[in-house]
mmCIF file of C-alpha atoms and ligand atoms in Angstrom:
data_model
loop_
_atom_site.group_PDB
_atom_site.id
_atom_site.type_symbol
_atom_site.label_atom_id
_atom_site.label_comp_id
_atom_site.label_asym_id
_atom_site.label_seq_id
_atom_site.Cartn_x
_atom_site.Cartn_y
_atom_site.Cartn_z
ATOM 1 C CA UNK A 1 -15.582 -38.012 76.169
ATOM 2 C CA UNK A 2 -17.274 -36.855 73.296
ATOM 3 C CA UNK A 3 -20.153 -33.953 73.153
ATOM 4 C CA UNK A 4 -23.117 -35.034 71.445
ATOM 5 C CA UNK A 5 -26.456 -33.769 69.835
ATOM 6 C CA UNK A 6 -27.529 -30.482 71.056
ATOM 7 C CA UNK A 7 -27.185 -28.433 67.689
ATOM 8 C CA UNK A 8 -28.196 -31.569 65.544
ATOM 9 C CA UNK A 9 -31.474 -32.151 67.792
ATOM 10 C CA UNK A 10 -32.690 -28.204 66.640
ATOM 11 C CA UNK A 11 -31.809 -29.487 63.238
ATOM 12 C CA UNK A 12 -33.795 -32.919 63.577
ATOM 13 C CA UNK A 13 -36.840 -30.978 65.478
ATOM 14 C CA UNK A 14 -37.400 -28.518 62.797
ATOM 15 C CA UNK A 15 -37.278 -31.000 60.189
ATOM 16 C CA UNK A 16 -39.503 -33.242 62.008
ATOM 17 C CA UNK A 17 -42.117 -30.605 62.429
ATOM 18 C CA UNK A 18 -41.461 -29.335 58.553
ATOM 19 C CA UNK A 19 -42.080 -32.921 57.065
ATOM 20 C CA UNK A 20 -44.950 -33.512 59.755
ATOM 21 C CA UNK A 21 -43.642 -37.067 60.497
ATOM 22 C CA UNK A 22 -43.715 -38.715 63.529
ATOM 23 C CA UNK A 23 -39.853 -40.017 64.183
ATOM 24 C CA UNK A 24 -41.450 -43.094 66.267
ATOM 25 C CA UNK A 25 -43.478 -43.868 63.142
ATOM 26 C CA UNK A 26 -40.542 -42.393 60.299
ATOM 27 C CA UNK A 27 -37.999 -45.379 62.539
ATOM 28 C CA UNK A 28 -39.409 -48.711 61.363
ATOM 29 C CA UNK A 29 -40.206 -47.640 57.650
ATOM 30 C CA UNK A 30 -36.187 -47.808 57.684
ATOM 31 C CA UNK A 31 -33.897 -50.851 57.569
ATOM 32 C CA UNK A 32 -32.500 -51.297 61.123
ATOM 33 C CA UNK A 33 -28.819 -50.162 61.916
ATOM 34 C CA UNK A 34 -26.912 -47.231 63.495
ATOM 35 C CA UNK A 35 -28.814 -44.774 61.473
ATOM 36 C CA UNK A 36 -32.635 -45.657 63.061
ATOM 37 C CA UNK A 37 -31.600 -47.464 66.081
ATOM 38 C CA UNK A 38 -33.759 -49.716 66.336
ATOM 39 C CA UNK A 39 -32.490 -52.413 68.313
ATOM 40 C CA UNK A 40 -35.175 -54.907 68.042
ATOM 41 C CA UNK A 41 -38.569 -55.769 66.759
ATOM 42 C CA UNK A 42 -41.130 -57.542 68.362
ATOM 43 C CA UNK A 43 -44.615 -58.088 66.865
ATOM 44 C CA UNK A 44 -46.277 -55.244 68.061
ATOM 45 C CA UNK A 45 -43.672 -52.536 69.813
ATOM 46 C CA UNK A 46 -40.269 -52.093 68.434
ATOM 47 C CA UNK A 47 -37.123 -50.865 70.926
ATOM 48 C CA UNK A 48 -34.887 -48.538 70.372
ATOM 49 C CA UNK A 49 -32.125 -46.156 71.329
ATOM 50 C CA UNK A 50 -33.048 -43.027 72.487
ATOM 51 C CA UNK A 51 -31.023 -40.537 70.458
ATOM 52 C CA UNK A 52 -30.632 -38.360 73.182
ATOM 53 C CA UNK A 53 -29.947 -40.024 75.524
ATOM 54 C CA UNK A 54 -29.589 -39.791 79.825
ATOM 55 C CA UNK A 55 -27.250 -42.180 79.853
ATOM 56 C CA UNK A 56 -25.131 -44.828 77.890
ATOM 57 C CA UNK A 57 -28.085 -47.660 77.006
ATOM 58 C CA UNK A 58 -31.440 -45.184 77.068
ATOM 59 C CA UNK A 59 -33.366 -46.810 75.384
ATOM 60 C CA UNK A 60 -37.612 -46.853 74.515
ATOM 61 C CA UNK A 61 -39.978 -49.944 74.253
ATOM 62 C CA UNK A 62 -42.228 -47.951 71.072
ATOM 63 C CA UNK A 63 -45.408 -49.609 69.835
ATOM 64 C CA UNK A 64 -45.933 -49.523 66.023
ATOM 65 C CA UNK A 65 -49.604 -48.108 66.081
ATOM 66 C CA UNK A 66 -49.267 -44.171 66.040
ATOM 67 C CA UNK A 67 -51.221 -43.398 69.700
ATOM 68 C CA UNK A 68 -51.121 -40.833 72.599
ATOM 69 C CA UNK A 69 -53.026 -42.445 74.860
ATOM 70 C CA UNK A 70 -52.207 -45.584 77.410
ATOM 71 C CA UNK A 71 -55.850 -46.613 77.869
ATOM 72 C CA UNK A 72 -56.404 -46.787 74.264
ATOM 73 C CA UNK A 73 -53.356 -49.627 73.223
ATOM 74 C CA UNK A 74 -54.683 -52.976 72.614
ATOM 75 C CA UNK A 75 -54.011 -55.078 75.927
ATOM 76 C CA UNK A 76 -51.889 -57.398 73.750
ATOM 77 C CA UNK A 77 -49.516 -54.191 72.922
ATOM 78 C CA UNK A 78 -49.371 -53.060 76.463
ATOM 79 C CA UNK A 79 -48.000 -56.745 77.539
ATOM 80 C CA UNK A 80 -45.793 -57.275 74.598
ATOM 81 C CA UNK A 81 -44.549 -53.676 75.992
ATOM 82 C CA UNK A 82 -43.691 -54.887 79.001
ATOM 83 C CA UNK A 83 -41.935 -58.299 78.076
ATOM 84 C CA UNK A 84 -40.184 -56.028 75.916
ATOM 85 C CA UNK A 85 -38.988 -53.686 78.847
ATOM 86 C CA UNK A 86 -38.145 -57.228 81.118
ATOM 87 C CA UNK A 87 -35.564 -58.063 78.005
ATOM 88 C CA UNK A 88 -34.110 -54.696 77.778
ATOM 89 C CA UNK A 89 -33.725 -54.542 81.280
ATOM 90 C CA UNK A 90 -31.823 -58.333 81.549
ATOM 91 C CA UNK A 91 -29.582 -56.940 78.448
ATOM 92 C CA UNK A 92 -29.044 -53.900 79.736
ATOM 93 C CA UNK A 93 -27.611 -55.607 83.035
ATOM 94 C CA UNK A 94 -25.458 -58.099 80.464
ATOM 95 C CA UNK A 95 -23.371 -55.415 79.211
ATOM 96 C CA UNK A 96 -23.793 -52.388 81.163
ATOM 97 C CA UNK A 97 -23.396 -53.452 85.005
ATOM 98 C CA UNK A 98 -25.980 -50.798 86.063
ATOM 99 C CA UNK A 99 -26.926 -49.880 89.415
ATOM 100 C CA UNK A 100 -30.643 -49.527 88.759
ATOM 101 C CA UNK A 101 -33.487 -48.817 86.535
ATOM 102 C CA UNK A 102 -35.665 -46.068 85.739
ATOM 103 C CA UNK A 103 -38.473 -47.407 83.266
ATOM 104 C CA UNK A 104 -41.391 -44.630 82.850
ATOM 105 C CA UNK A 105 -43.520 -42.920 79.986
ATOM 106 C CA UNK A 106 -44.031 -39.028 79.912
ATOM 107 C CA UNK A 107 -47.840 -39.208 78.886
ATOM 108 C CA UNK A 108 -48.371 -35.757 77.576
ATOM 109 C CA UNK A 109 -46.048 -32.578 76.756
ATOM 110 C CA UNK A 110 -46.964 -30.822 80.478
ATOM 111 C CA UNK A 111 -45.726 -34.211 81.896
ATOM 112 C CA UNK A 112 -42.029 -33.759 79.803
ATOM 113 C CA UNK A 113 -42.858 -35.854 76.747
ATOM 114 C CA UNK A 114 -40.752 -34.830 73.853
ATOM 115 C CA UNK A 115 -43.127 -36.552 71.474
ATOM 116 C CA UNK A 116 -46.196 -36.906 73.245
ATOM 117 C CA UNK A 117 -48.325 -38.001 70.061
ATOM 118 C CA UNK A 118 -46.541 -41.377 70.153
ATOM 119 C CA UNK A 119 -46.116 -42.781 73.704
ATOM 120 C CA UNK A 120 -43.167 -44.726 74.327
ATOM 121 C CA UNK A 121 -41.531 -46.205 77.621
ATOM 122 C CA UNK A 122 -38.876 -45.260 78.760
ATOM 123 C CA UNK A 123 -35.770 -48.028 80.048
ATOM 124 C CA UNK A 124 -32.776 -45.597 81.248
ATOM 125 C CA UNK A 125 -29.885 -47.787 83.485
ATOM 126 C CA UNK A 126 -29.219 -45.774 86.233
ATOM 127 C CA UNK A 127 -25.901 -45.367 88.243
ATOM 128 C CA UNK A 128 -25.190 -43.529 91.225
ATOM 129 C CA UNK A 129 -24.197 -39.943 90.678
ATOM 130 C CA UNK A 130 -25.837 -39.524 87.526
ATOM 131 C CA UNK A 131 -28.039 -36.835 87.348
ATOM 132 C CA UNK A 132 -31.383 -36.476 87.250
ATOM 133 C CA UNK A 133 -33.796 -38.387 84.333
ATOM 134 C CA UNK A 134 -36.779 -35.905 84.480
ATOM 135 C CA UNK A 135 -34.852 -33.339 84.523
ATOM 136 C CA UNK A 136 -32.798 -32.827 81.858
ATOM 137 C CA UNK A 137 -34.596 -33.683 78.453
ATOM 138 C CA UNK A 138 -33.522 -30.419 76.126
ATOM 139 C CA UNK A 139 -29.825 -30.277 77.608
ATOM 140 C CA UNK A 140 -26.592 -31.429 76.015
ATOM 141 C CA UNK A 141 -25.160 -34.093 77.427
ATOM 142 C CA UNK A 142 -21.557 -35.485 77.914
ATOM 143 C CA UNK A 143 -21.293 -39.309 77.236
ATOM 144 C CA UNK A 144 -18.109 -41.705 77.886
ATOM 145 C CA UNK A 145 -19.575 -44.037 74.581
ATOM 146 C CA UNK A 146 -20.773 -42.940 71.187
ATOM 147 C CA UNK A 147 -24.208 -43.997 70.371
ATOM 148 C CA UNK A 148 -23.285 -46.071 67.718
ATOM 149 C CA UNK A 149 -20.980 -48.315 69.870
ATOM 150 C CA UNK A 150 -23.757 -48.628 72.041
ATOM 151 C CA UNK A 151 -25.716 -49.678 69.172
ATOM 152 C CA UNK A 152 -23.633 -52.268 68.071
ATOM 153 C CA UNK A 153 -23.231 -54.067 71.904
ATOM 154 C CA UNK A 154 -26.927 -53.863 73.151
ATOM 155 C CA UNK A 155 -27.557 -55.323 69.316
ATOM 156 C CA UNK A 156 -24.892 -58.054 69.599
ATOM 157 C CA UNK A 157 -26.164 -58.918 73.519
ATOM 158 C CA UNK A 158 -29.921 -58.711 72.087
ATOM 159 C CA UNK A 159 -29.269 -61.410 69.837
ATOM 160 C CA UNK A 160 -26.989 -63.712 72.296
ATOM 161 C CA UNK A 161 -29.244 -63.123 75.580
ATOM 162 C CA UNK A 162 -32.489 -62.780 73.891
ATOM 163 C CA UNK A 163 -33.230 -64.611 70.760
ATOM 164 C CA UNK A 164 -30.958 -67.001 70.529
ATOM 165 C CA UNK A 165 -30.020 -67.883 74.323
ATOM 166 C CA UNK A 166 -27.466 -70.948 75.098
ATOM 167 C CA UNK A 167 -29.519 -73.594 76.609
HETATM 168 ZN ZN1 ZN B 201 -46.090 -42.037 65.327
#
């Protein structure tokens, strides 16, 4: 068990706010790895681990275009979005085992949206027992697997599963 990010998110907030760059926008300018956890890119939305996350595999479907609002992404972004979600759901399954899903988007900071200029969706395995999603988005949280072990199996499965299945 390993205690993870409470002090470091302060840290990354402030910075964030001081440099005025969106993190969902800052991720893809970087090569992909353990570091921006990006997991993988489609053509128009990118997914990737949520660095905070409420539970081992938390991951967020992100389009590239920098935008708040649902109704205004290109219908082509919004279904590349949700294939996206359908793949990280079927990996998710592949190597975590979970008991269910929660996929949703916070669409606005009154609705719990950490950064509500650049929506994102939500794909958070669920098991029973857990604790509540909604609930507990500026907490620390206690984690059996370090984020970059996660990283490395939901990349590995990404690439067996999704683009490169057996036939
Ligand atoms: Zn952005």
């Amino acid at each position: 068990m390993e205690h993870l990010w409470s002090p470091w998110r302060m840290e990354y907030i402030e910075n964030h706010k001081r440099d005025a760059v969106c993190v969902f926008c800052w991720a893809p300018q970087q090569e992909d790895g353990p570091e921006n956890l990006i997991l993988y890119r489609g053509r128009l939305n990118y997914v990737i681990l949520n660095r905070f996350p409420y539970t081992n595999g938390h991951l967020m479907i992100v389009p590239y275009d920098h935008q708040a609002e649902l109704e205004a992404l290109a219908p082509e972004v919004r279904a590349e979005m949700m294939n996206l979600a359908a793949q990280a759901v079927q990996v998710l399954k592949a190597v975590y085992h979970p008991q269910a899903f929660n996929l949703g988007m916070n669409l606005g900071t009154a609705a719990g949206a950490g950064i509500a200029d650049h929506l994102h969706l939500h794909v958070v395995p669920r098991w029973s027992g857990d604790t509540n999603f909604m609930s507990t988005v500026a907490q620390t949280r206690v984690l059996p697997e370090a984020l970059e072990v996660t990283y490395r199996r939901l990349r590995e499965a990404w690439e067996r599963l999704v683009i490169a299945p057996a036939p």
